[in-house]
Short mmCIF file of C-alpha atoms in Angstrom, two decimals:
data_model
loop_
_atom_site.label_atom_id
_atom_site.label_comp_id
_atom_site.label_asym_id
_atom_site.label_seq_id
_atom_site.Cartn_x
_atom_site.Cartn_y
_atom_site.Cartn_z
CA UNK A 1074 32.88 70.53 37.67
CA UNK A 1075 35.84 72.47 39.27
CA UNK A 1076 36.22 73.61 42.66
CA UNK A 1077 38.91 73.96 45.35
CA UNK A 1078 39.44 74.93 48.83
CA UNK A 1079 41.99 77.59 48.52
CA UNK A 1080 44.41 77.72 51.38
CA UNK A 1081 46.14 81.24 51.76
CA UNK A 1082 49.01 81.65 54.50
CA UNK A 1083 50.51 84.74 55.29
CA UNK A 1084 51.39 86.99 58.05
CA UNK A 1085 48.54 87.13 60.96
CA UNK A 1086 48.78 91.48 60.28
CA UNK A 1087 47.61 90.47 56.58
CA UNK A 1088 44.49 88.25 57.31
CA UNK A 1089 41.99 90.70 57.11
CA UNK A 1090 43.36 91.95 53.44
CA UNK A 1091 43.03 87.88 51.80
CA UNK A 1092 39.86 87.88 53.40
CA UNK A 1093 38.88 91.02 51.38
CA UNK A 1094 40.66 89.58 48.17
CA UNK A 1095 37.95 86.05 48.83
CA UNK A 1096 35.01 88.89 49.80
CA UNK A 1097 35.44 90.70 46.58
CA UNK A 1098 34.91 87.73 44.46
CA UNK A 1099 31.64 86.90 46.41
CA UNK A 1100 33.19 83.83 48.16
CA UNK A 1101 30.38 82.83 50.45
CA UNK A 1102 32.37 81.12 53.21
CA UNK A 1103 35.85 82.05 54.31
CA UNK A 1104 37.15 80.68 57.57
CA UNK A 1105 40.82 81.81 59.11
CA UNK A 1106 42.93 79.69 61.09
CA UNK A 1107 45.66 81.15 63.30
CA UNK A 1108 49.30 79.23 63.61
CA UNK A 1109 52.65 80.04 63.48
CA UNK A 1110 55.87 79.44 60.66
CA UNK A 1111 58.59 77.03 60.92
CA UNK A 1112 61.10 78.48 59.53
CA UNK A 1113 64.47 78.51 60.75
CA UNK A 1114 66.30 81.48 61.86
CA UNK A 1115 69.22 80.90 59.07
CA UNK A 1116 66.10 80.50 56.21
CA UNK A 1117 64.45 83.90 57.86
CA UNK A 1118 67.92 85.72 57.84
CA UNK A 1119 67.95 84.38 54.05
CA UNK A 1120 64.91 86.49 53.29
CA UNK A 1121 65.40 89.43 55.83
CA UNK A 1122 62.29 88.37 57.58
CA UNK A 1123 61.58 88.21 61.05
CA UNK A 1124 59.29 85.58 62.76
CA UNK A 1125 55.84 85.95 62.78
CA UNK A 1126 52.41 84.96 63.85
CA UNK A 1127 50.35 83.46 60.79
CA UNK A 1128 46.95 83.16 59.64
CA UNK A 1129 45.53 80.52 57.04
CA UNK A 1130 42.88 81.92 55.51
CA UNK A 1131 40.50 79.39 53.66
CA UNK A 1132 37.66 79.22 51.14
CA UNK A 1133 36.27 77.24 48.36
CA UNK A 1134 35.90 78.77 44.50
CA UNK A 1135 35.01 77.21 41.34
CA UNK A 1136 37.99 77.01 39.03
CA UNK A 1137 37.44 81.01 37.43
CA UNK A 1138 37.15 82.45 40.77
CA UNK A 1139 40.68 80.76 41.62
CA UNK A 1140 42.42 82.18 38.55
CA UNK A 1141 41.03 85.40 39.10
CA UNK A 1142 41.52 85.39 43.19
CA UNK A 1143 44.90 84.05 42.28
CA UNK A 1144 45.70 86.98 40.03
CA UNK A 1145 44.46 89.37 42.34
CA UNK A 1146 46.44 87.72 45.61
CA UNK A 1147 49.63 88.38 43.36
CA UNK A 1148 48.98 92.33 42.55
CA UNK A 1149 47.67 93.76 45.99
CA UNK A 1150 49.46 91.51 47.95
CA UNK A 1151 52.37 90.39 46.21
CA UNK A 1152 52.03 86.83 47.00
CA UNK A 1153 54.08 85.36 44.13
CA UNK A 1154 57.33 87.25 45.98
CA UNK A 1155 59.15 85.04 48.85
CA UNK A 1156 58.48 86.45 52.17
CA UNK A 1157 54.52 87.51 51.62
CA UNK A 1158 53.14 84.37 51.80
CA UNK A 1159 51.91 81.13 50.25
CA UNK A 1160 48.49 80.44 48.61
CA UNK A 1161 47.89 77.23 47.05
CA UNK A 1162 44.28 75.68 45.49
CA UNK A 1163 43.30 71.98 46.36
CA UNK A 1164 40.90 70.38 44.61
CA UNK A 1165 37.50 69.27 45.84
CA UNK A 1166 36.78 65.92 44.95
CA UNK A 1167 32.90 65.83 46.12
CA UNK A 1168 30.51 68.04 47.54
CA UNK A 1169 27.45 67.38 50.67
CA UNK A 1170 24.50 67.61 48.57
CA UNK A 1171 22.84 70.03 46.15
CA UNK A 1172 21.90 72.87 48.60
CA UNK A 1173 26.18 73.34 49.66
CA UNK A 1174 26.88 72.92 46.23
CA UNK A 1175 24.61 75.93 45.28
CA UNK A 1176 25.47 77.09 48.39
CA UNK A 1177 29.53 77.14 47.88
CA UNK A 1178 28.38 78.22 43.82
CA UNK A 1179 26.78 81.21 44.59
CA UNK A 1180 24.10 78.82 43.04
CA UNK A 1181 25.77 79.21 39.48
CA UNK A 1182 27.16 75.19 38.57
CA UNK A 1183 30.52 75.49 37.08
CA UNK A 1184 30.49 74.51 33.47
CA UNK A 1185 32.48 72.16 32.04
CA UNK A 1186 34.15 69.14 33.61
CA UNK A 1187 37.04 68.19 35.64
CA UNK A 1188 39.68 69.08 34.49
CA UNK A 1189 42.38 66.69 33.43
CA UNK A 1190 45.51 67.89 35.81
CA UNK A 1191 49.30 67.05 36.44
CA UNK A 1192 49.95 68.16 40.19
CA UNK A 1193 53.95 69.33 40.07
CA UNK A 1194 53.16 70.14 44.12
CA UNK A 1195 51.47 68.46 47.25
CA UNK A 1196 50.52 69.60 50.29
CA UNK A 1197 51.81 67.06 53.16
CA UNK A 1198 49.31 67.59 56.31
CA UNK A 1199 51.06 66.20 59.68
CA UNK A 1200 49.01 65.69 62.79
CA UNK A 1201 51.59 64.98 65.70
CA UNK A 1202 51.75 65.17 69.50
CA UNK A 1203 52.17 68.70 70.95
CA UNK A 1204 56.00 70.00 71.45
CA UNK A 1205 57.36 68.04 69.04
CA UNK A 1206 57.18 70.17 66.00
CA UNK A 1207 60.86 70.64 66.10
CA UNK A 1208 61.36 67.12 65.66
CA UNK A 1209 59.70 66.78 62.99
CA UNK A 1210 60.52 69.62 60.96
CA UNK A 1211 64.08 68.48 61.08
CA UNK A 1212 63.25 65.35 59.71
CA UNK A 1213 61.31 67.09 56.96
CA UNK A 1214 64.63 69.37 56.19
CA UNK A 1215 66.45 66.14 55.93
CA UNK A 1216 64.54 65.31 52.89
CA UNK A 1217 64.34 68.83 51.53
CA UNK A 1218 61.78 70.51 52.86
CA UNK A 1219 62.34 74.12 53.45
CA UNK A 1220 59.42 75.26 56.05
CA UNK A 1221 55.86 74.72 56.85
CA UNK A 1222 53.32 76.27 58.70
CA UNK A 1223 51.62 75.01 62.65
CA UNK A 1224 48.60 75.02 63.77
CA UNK A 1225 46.96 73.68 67.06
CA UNK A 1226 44.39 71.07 67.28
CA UNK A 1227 43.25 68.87 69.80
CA UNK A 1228 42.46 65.12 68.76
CA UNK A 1229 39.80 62.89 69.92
CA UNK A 1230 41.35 59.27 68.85
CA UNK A 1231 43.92 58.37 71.74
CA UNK A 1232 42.28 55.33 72.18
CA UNK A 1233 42.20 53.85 69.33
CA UNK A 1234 45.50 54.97 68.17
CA UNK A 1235 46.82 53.06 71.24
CA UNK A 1236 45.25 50.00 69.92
CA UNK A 1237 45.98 49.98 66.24
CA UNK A 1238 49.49 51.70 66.86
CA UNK A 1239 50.76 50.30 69.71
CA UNK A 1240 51.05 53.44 71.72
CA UNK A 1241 49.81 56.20 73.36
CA UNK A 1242 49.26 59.10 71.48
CA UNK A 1243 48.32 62.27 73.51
CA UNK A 1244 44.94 64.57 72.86
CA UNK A 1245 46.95 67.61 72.61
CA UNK A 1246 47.89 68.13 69.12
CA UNK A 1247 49.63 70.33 66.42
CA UNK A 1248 49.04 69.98 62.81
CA UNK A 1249 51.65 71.03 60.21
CA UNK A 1250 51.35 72.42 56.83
CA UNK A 1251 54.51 71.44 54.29
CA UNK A 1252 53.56 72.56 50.96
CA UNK A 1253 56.33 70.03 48.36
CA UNK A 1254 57.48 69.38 44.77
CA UNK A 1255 55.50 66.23 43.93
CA UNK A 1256 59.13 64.82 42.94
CA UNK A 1257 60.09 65.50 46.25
CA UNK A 1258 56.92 64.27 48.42
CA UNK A 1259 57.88 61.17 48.86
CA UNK A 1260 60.93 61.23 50.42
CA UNK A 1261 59.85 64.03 52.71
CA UNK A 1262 57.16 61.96 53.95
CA UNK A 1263 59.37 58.75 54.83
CA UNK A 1264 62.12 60.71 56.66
CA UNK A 1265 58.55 61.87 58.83
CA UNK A 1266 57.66 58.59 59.36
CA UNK A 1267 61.61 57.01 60.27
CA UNK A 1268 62.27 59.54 62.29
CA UNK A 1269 58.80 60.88 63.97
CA UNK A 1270 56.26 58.08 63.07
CA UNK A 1271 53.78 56.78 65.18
CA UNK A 1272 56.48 54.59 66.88
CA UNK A 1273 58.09 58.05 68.41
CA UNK A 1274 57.10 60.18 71.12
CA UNK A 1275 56.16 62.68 68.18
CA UNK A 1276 53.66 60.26 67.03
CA UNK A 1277 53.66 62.15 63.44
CA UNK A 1278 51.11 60.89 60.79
CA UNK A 1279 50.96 62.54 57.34
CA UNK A 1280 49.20 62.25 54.35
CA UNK A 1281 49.15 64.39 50.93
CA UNK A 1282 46.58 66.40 49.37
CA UNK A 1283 47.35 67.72 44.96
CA UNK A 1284 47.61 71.33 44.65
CA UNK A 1285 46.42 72.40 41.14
CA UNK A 1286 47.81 75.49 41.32
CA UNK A 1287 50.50 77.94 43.82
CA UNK A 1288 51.95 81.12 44.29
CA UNK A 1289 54.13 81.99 46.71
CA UNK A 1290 56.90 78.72 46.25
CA UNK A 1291 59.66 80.51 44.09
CA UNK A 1292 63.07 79.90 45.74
CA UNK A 1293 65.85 82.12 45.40
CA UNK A 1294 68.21 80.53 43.28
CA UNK A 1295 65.69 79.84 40.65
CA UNK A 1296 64.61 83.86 40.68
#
């Protein structure tokens, strides 16, 4: 069966408005994350944008409810246009038993089953040492990547990192959101680790997840 954790980020002002788009569609858990965007003054000059705060807004659909929450995203809030945002679906490999299933399902199984998919994007997740976002965004730009999205975390693994790494890796912690061309990924990813791996004061690690579908990732020369 299909389902995916849709991952919506857009301006903080605008949270409230995904979370009604998820609502309306009977999603039964939507959680919101609050970060900030990358983006570089030269790439928000580009647009006409100004910096903003930003809010990930998160839930988990069957594969209908994406298309149609997907659709919807696009007409009220325009999120196919640069500049309003990026939603993307990932897809949900297992689930924690029957009851979250039903739970997640409305308890209505999808029909049908996985579907057979070629991912042309890939969201890169980055968990590195606070203040050091700049770093590694740079390194990301190197290999193409135009902006991402930051949130804050705090990690619990010092310890052990220190051991299998070689270094100390600090608690405080900032997690960055790159969503990529698949053709693209893996370069992106290297420069990360050359420049900002665990060997670096950063102390980057990433790893990818498939998006099966986007909005949001047109660029300008291809409109």
């Amino acid at each position: 069966m299909e389902l995916n954790f849709l991952i919506s980020v857009l301006d903080r002002d605008r949270a409230d408005e995904m979370t009604a788009i998820y609502k309306e569609h009977n999603l039964p858990m939507v959680v919101t994350f609050l970060g900030r965007g990358t983006a570089r003054s030269e790439e928000l000059d580009l647009y006409g944008l100004q910096a903003t705060e930003k809010a990930v807004v998160t839930a988990v659909a069957d594969g209908e409810k994406t298309k149609q929450i997907m659709r919807s995203a696009k007409r009220k809030l325009f999120i196919d246009i640069p500049g309003n945002g990026v939603m993307m679906a990932v897809p949900v490999k297992s689930v924690g038993g029957g009851r979250t299933l039903a739970y997640l399902t409305d308890n209505t199984a999808p029909e049908g089953g996985a579907p057979q998919m070629q991912f042309d994007h890939e969201l890169l997740v980055v968990i590195l040492n606070q203040s050091y976002m700049d770093d590694v965004m740079n390194a990301a730009r190197s290999a193409g990547a135009f902006g991402g999205t930051v949130l804050h975390a705090k990690g619990t693994g010092a310890k052990y990192a220190e051991k299998f790494f070689g270094v100390s890796l600090a608690n405080e912690k900032e997690v960055i959101l790159i969503a990529s061309r698949s053709s693209e990924k893996a370069a992106i990813m290297r420069a990360i680790m050359e420049q900002t791996g665990p060997h670096t004061p950063a102390g980057a690690i990433t790893f990818s997840l498939p998006i099966s579908s986007v909005a949001g990732l047109r660029s300008v020369d291809k409109d």
